[in-house]
Coordinates of N, CA and C in Angstrom, one line a residue:
M26 N -19.5 18.0 31.6 CA -20.4 18.6 31.6 C -20.1 20.3 31.8
P27 N -20.1 21.4 30.4 CA -20.1 23.0 30.9 C -20.5 23.3 32.3
Q28 N -20.0 24.7 32.8 CA -21.1 25.4 33.5 C -21.8 25.8 33.1
A29 N -22.8 25.5 34.1 CA -24.1 26.3 34.3 C -24.5 27.5 33.6
A30 N -25.0 27.4 33.1 CA -25.8 29.3 32.0 C -26.0 29.9 33.4
L31 N -26.6 29.1 34.0 CA -27.6 30.9 35.1 C -27.2 30.1 36.0
Q32 N -27.2 30.7 37.0 CA -27.1 30.4 38.7 C -28.3 29.8 39.4
Q33 N -29.2 30.6 39.0 CA -30.8 30.0 39.7 C -31.2 28.9 39.4
P34 N -31.8 28.5 40.8 CA -32.5 26.7 40.2 C -34.0 26.8 39.4
F35 N -34.7 25.9 38.5 CA -35.2 26.3 37.7 C -36.2 24.7 38.2
D36 N -37.0 24.7 37.4 CA -37.6 23.3 37.5 C -38.3 23.3 36.5
P37 N -38.8 21.8 36.2 CA -38.5 21.8 34.7 C -39.7 22.2 33.8
E38 N -41.1 23.1 34.4 CA -41.8 23.7 33.4 C -41.4 25.3 33.6
A39 N -39.9 26.0 34.5 CA -40.1 27.2 34.1 C -39.0 26.8 33.0
Y40 N -38.7 25.9 33.2 CA -36.7 25.8 31.9 C -37.3 25.5 30.4
L41 N -38.3 25.0 30.6 CA -39.5 24.8 29.2 C -39.7 25.8 28.9
A42 N -40.4 26.9 29.7 CA -41.0 28.0 29.6 C -39.9 28.9 28.9
W43 N -39.0 29.7 29.9 CA -37.4 29.9 29.7 C -36.9 29.7 28.2
E44 N -36.6 28.5 28.6 CA -35.5 27.7 27.0 C -36.7 28.1 25.4
A45 N -37.9 28.2 25.5 CA -39.0 28.6 23.8 C -39.1 30.4 23.8
E46 N -38.2 31.2 24.9 CA -37.6 32.5 25.0 C -36.1 32.9 24.1
Q47 N -35.4 31.5 24.4 CA -34.0 31.9 23.6 C -33.8 31.3 22.6
P48 N -32.8 32.5 21.8 CA -32.5 32.0 20.8 C -31.6 30.7 20.4
D49 N -30.6 30.4 21.7 CA -29.4 29.6 21.4 C -30.1 28.0 22.4
K50 N -29.5 27.2 22.6 CA -30.3 25.9 22.6 C -29.7 25.7 24.3
H51 N -30.4 25.1 25.5 CA -29.1 24.8 26.4 C -30.3 23.1 27.0
E52 N -29.2 22.9 27.6 CA -29.8 21.4 28.5 C -30.6 21.6 29.6
Y53 N -30.9 21.1 30.3 CA -31.4 20.6 32.1 C -30.9 20.1 32.8
W54 N -30.0 19.9 33.0 CA -29.9 18.6 34.7 C -30.1 19.5 35.6
R55 N -31.2 18.2 36.6 CA -31.4 19.0 37.9 C -31.7 20.2 38.4
G56 N -32.7 21.2 37.7 CA -32.8 21.7 38.1 C -31.9 23.2 37.7
E57 N -30.7 22.9 36.8 CA -29.6 24.1 36.6 C -29.6 23.9 35.0
V58 N -29.2 25.1 34.3 CA -29.0 25.0 32.9 C -27.9 25.2 32.2
F59 N -27.4 24.6 31.0 CA -26.3 24.5 30.6 C -26.2 25.1 29.1
A60 N -25.8 26.1 28.5 CA -25.5 26.4 27.7 C -25.5 25.5 26.5
M61 N -25.4 25.3 25.3 CA -24.8 24.0 24.3 C -24.1 24.7 23.3
V62 N -22.4 24.6 22.8 CA -21.5 25.7 22.2 C -21.8 25.1 20.8
G63 N -21.1 25.7 20.3 CA -21.4 25.6 19.0 C -20.2 23.9 19.0
A64 N -20.6 23.1 17.9 CA -20.0 22.1 17.9 C -18.6 22.0 16.7
R65 N -18.3 21.2 16.5 CA -16.8 21.0 15.6 C -17.2 21.6 14.4
R66 N -17.2 21.6 13.5 CA -17.3 20.7 11.7 C -17.9 19.6 11.5
E67 N -16.5 18.6 11.7 CA -16.2 17.2 11.9 C -17.3 15.7 13.0
H68 N -18.4 17.3 14.5 CA -18.8 16.4 14.6 C -20.6 17.1 14.0
V69 N -20.3 18.1 13.6 CA -22.1 18.1 12.3 C -22.1 17.5 11.3
V70 N -21.0 16.7 10.7 CA -20.5 15.6 9.7 C -21.6 14.5 9.8
V71 N -20.4 14.5 11.2 CA -20.9 12.8 11.4 C -22.2 12.9 11.6
A72 N -22.2 13.6 12.9 CA -24.1 13.1 12.9 C -25.0 13.5 12.1
G73 N -24.3 14.2 11.1 CA -25.2 14.6 10.0 C -26.0 13.6 9.0
N74 N -24.6 12.7 9.2 CA -24.2 11.7 8.3 C -25.0 10.0 9.3
L75 N -25.2 11.0 10.9 CA -25.9 9.5 11.1 C -27.3 9.9 10.6
Y76 N -27.6 11.0 10.7 CA -28.9 11.4 10.4 C -30.2 10.4 9.5
A77 N -28.8 11.3 8.5 CA -29.4 11.0 6.9 C -29.4 9.6 6.4
S78 N -28.7 8.7 7.1 CA -28.2 7.6 7.3 C -29.7 6.5 7.6
L79 N -29.5 7.2 8.8 CA -31.1 6.3 9.6 C -32.4 6.7 8.9
K80 N -32.3 8.3 8.4 CA -33.4 8.3 7.8 C -34.1 7.3 6.5
Q81 N -32.9 7.7 5.8 CA -32.9 6.7 4.6 C -33.9 5.4 5.0
R82 N -32.8 4.6 5.7 CA -33.4 3.1 5.7 C -34.7 3.2 7.0
L83 N -35.0 4.1 7.6 CA -36.2 4.3 8.3 C -38.0 4.4 7.7
R84 N -36.9 5.3 5.9 CA -38.4 5.8 5.7 C -39.2 4.6 4.9
G85 N -40.8 4.6 5.3 CA -42.1 4.1 5.7 C -42.6 3.3 6.4
G86 N -40.7 3.0 7.7 CA -41.7 2.3 8.6 C -41.8 3.0 10.3
P87 N -42.7 2.5 11.3 CA -42.9 3.0 12.4 C -41.7 3.9 13.4
C88 N -40.8 4.0 13.0 CA -39.8 5.0 13.8 C -39.4 5.7 12.4
Q89 N -38.9 7.2 13.3 CA -38.8 8.4 13.0 C -37.4 8.9 13.8
A90 N -36.0 9.5 12.3 CA -35.2 9.5 12.9 C -35.5 10.9 13.6
Y91 N -34.9 11.5 14.2 CA -34.8 13.6 14.9 C -33.3 14.0 14.9
I92 N -33.5 14.6 14.7 CA -31.6 15.5 14.6 C -31.6 16.6 16.1
S93 N -30.5 17.2 16.2 CA -30.3 17.9 17.4 C -31.3 19.2 18.2
D94 N -31.9 19.0 16.9 CA -32.6 20.5 17.6 C -33.7 19.2 18.3
M95 N -33.9 18.6 18.3 CA -35.3 18.2 19.4 C -34.9 17.1 21.1
K96 N -35.5 18.0 21.2 CA -35.2 17.5 22.9 C -35.1 16.8 23.4
L97 N -35.5 16.0 24.2 CA -36.0 14.5 24.5 C -35.6 14.6 26.6
R98 N -36.7 14.4 26.8 CA -36.9 14.6 28.3 C -37.1 12.5 29.3
V99 N -35.7 13.0 29.8 CA -35.9 12.4 31.1 C -36.7 12.0 32.1
A100 N -37.1 12.5 32.7 CA -38.3 12.3 33.5 C -37.8 12.1 34.8
T101 N -37.1 10.3 34.8 CA -36.9 10.1 36.4 C -35.6 11.0 36.3
A102 N -34.7 11.4 35.2 CA -33.7 12.4 36.1 C -33.4 13.5 35.9
E103 N -35.1 13.8 35.6 CA -35.2 15.3 36.2 C -34.2 16.6 34.6
A104 N -34.4 15.9 33.4 CA -33.1 16.2 32.6 C -34.0 16.7 31.1
F105 N -33.8 17.8 30.0 CA -33.5 17.5 29.3 C -32.4 17.4 28.6
F106 N -32.5 17.0 27.4 CA -30.8 17.0 26.9 C -31.0 17.2 25.2
Y107 N -30.5 17.4 24.1 CA -30.3 17.5 22.9 C -29.3 16.1 22.6
P108 N -30.0 15.8 22.3 CA -28.7 13.6 21.8 C -28.7 14.5 20.3
D109 N -27.3 13.5 19.5 CA -26.5 14.5 18.7 C -28.0 13.2 17.3
V110 N -28.3 12.5 17.8 CA -29.6 11.7 16.8 C -30.4 10.8 18.2
T111 N -31.6 10.5 17.7 CA -32.7 10.3 18.4 C -33.7 9.4 17.0
V112 N -33.7 8.1 18.2 CA -34.7 7.4 16.8 C -36.1 6.7 18.2
S113 N -36.8 7.3 17.7 CA -37.9 7.3 18.2 C -38.8 6.3 17.1
C114 N -39.6 5.1 17.7 CA -40.8 3.7 16.9 C -42.1 4.4 17.9
D115 N -41.8 4.9 18.6 CA -43.2 5.2 19.1 C -44.2 6.0 19.3
P116 N -45.8 6.3 18.4 CA -46.3 7.0 18.0 C -46.4 8.2 18.8
R117 N -46.8 7.9 20.2 CA -46.9 9.7 21.0 C -45.5 10.3 20.5
D118 N -44.3 10.2 20.7 CA -43.2 11.1 19.9 C -43.6 11.6 18.8
H119 N -44.0 10.9 18.0 CA -44.5 10.9 16.2 C -45.6 12.5 16.0
S120 N -45.8 13.2 17.3 CA -46.6 14.1 16.9 C -46.7 14.9 18.6
A121 N -45.4 14.6 19.2 CA -45.1 15.5 19.9 C -44.6 16.5 19.6
E122 N -44.8 18.0 20.4 CA -44.3 18.9 20.1 C -43.0 19.1 20.1
G123 N -43.0 19.4 21.6 CA -42.1 20.2 22.5 C -40.7 19.1 22.6
Y124 N -41.5 17.2 23.1 CA -39.8 17.1 23.6 C -40.1 14.9 23.4
L125 N -39.3 14.7 22.9 CA -39.7 13.3 23.1 C -39.2 12.9 24.8
E126 N -40.0 11.6 24.5 CA -40.2 11.0 25.2 C -39.3 9.1 25.8
H127 N -40.0 8.7 24.6 CA -40.1 7.4 24.0 C -38.7 7.6 23.0
P128 N -37.7 7.3 23.4 CA -36.6 6.6 22.2 C -36.3 5.2 22.1
T129 N -35.9 4.6 20.9 CA -35.5 3.4 21.1 C -34.6 3.2 20.8
L130 N -33.1 4.7 20.3 CA -31.8 4.1 20.2 C -31.4 6.2 20.5
I131 N -30.4 6.2 21.2 CA -29.8 7.4 21.3 C -28.2 7.6 20.7
I132 N -27.8 8.2 19.8 CA -26.0 8.0 19.5 C -25.7 9.7 20.1
E133 N -25.0 9.5 20.5 CA -24.6 10.9 20.8 C -22.5 11.0 20.5
V134 N -22.6 12.0 19.4 CA -21.0 12.1 18.9 C -20.2 12.7 20.5
L135 N -19.2 12.4 20.7 CA -18.2 12.8 21.5 C -17.5 13.8 21.0
S136 N -17.4 14.2 22.1 CA -16.5 16.2 22.5 C -15.3 16.5 23.8
E137 N -14.4 17.1 23.3 CA -13.8 17.3 25.0 C -14.1 17.5 25.9
G138 N -14.8 18.0 25.5 CA -15.7 18.4 26.9 C -16.9 18.5 27.7
T139 N -17.4 17.4 26.8 CA -19.2 16.4 27.0 C -18.9 14.8 27.3
A140 N -17.5 14.7 27.1 CA -17.2 12.8 26.5 C -17.5 11.9 28.1
A141 N -16.5 12.8 28.9 CA -17.3 12.0 30.2 C -18.5 12.0 30.6
F142 N -19.4 13.3 30.1 CA -20.3 13.4 31.3 C -21.6 12.3 29.8
D143 N -21.1 12.0 28.9 CA -21.7 11.3 28.1 C -21.3 9.8 28.0
R144 N -20.6 9.9 28.4 CA -19.8 8.4 29.5 C -20.8 8.0 30.4
G145 N -20.7 9.3 31.0 CA -21.2 8.9 33.0 C -22.7 8.7 33.0
D146 N -23.2 10.2 33.5 CA -23.6 11.0 34.3 C -25.3 10.4 32.9
K147 N -24.7 11.7 31.8 CA -25.7 11.1 31.0 C -26.4 9.9 30.3
F148 N -25.4 8.4 30.5 CA -25.6 7.2 30.4 C -26.4 7.0 31.4
A149 N -26.3 7.3 32.4 CA -26.8 7.3 33.6 C -28.4 7.7 33.3
A150 N -28.4 8.6 33.4 CA -30.0 9.2 33.1 C -30.6 8.8 31.8
Y151 N -30.0 8.0 30.1 CA -30.6 7.6 29.4 C -30.8 6.6 29.6
R152 N -30.0 5.8 30.9 CA -30.7 3.9 31.1 C -31.7 3.9 31.6
T153 N -32.2 4.9 31.9 CA -33.7 5.2 33.2 C -34.8 5.0 31.6
L154 N -34.7 4.9 30.3 CA -36.1 4.9 29.9 C -36.5 4.2 29.8
P155 N -37.2 3.7 30.1 CA -37.5 2.0 29.6 C -37.8 1.4 27.8
S156 N -38.3 2.7 27.0 CA -38.0 2.5 25.9 C -36.4 2.4 24.9
L157 N -35.8 2.7 26.3 CA -34.7 2.7 25.3 C -33.9 1.2 25.2
Q158 N -34.0 0.4 23.6 CA -32.8 -0.8 23.2 C -31.3 -0.5 23.3
E159 N -30.9 1.3 23.2 CA -29.1 1.7 22.4 C -29.0 2.7 22.6
Y160 N -27.6 2.3 22.7 CA -27.0 4.2 22.8 C -25.6 4.0 22.5
V161 N -25.5 4.8 21.3 CA -24.5 4.8 20.8 C -23.4 6.0 21.1
L162 N -22.0 5.8 21.3 CA -21.1 6.7 21.6 C -20.0 6.4 20.0
V163 N -19.9 7.8 19.6 CA -19.4 8.3 18.1 C -17.8 8.8 19.0
D164 N -16.7 8.3 18.3 CA -15.1 8.7 18.6 C -15.1 8.4 17.5
I165 N -14.9 10.6 17.5 CA -14.3 10.4 16.0 C -12.9 10.5 15.1
P166 N -11.8 10.7 16.4 CA -10.5 10.9 16.1 C -10.2 9.0 16.3
A167 N -10.8 8.5 17.0 CA -11.1 6.8 16.9 C -11.8 6.3 16.0
R168 N -12.0 6.9 15.6 CA -13.2 6.7 14.2 C -13.5 4.8 15.1
R169 N -14.8 5.1 15.7 CA -15.3 4.2 16.7 C -16.6 4.1 16.8
L170 N -17.4 3.3 17.3 CA -18.5 3.5 17.8 C -19.4 2.7 19.0
E171 N -19.2 3.2 19.7 CA -19.4 2.0 20.8 C -21.2 1.8 21.3
S172 N -21.8 0.7 21.3 CA -23.1 0.7 20.6 C -23.3 -0.9 22.0
F173 N -23.9 0.5 23.1 CA -24.5 -0.7 24.3 C -26.1 -0.8 24.0
R174 N -26.2 -1.8 23.9 CA -27.4 -2.7 24.0 C -28.1 -3.0 25.5
R175 N -29.2 -3.0 25.3 CA -30.0 -3.6 26.3 C -30.5 -4.1 26.8
T176 N -30.3 -5.8 27.6 CA -29.9 -7.1 26.7 C -31.0 -7.4 29.1
G177 N -30.9 -7.0 29.7 CA -32.9 -6.6 30.8 C -32.7 -5.9 31.5
A178 N -33.2 -5.9 32.3 CA -34.1 -4.3 33.0 C -32.9 -3.4 33.3
V179 N -31.5 -4.0 33.8 CA -31.0 -3.3 34.5 C -29.0 -3.3 33.7
E180 N -29.2 -4.8 32.0 CA -28.0 -5.0 31.9 C -27.7 -4.5 30.7
W181 N -26.8 -3.7 30.2 CA -26.2 -3.3 29.1 C -25.0 -4.2 28.5
L182 N -24.7 -4.2 27.9 CA -23.9 -5.2 26.7 C -23.3 -4.4 25.5
L183 N -21.9 -4.1 25.4 CA -21.2 -3.3 24.7 C -21.2 -3.9 24.2
H184 N -21.0 -3.3 22.5 CA -20.2 -3.6 21.5 C -19.6 -3.1 20.5
D185 N -18.2 -3.0 20.1 CA -17.2 -1.9 20.1 C -17.0 -2.4 18.1
Y186 N -17.3 -1.2 17.8 CA -16.9 -1.0 16.3 C -16.5 -0.4 15.8
R187 N -15.0 -0.6 14.7 CA -14.1 0.4 14.2 C -13.8 -0.1 12.7
A188 N -13.6 0.7 12.4 CA -13.3 1.0 10.6 C -13.4 -0.7 10.3
E189 N -12.2 -1.7 10.6 CA -12.3 -2.5 10.3 C -13.1 -4.0 9.7
D190 N -14.1 -2.9 10.4 CA -15.7 -4.4 11.0 C -16.6 -3.5 9.6
D191 N -16.1 -3.1 8.9 CA -16.5 -2.2 8.3 C -17.7 -1.9 7.9
D192 N -18.7 -2.2 8.9 CA -20.1 -1.9 9.2 C -20.5 -1.6 10.8
C193 N -21.7 -0.7 11.0 CA -22.0 -0.9 12.5 C -23.6 -1.4 12.4
R194 N -24.0 -2.2 13.3 CA -24.8 -2.4 13.4 C -26.2 -1.8 14.6
F195 N -27.0 -2.0 14.3 CA -27.5 -0.8 14.9 C -28.8 -2.0 15.2
A196 N -28.9 -2.8 16.2 CA -29.7 -3.8 16.2 C -30.8 -3.7 16.5
S197 N -31.1 -2.4 18.1 CA -32.8 -1.8 17.8 C -33.7 -1.3 16.5
L198 N -32.8 -1.3 15.3 CA -33.5 -0.8 14.2 C -33.9 -2.2 12.9
D199 N -32.8 -2.9 13.4 CA -32.4 -3.7 12.3 C -31.7 -3.7 11.3
I200 N -30.6 -3.1 11.5 CA -29.9 -2.2 9.8 C -28.5 -1.9 10.3
S201 N -27.7 -2.0 9.3 CA -27.0 -2.0 9.4 C -26.2 -0.6 8.1
I202 N -24.9 0.4 8.7 CA -24.7 1.1 8.6 C -22.9 1.3 8.3
P203 N -22.5 1.5 6.6 CA -21.1 1.2 6.6 C -20.5 2.2 7.0
F204 N -19.4 1.8 7.7 CA -18.4 3.1 8.0 C -18.2 4.2 7.2
D205 N -17.8 4.1 6.4 CA -17.3 5.0 5.0 C -18.4 5.8 5.2
E206 N -19.8 5.4 5.2 CA -20.8 6.2 5.4 C -21.0 7.0 6.2
I207 N -21.0 6.7 8.1 CA -20.7 7.7 9.0 C -19.4 8.7 8.6
F208 N -18.7 8.5 8.8 CA -17.9 8.8 8.5 C -17.0 9.1 7.5
E209 N -17.6 9.7 6.4 CA -17.9 10.4 4.8 C -17.6 12.3 5.0
N210 N -17.0 12.6 4.3 CA -16.7 13.6 4.2 C -15.9 14.2 5.1
L211 N -14.8 13.8 5.8 CA -14.2 13.6 7.0 C -12.8 13.2 6.2
T212 N -11.4 14.6 6.6 CA -10.7 13.9 6.1 C -9.6 12.8 6.9
P213 N -8.9 11.8 6.6 CA -8.3 10.7 7.0 C -7.4 10.6 8.9

């Protein structure tokens, strides 16, 4: 996780009020606020490809895909994050104004600066969300997706997808997306 953007502690309500006035995005983690830095082109392309693919496949159904501009609240962890892609099938989220709270699927595209946090504390926080069924990490240089699927109250099973698998299955939504589509417009 990057350095805290501000030194003073915030409570969640103060963070939300402050964040609404800011030109840039900030995540909130246990009283501290962290500036979101700009992403590399590859990161944006892959996140956009996943969002577009999911949106197209979910059209007309009960689930909706959201891009990284939509906050996700993890109340039990005292956190607000901006996942790269979130899918919610809960009607309460579809009418939410400021943030989602009931995701089915969360996707994070890894970067050097956030990979350890995405794999560690952030995933631990996400696991406290009762609605979450699947957490996917995208490793662009390795052309790999790690899909963690809830199999019980506290158990998660890893499914490791690589280009030779052709497709990546998002079991929580009962859909698959070809690797070529996920990594479209990237140089080999």
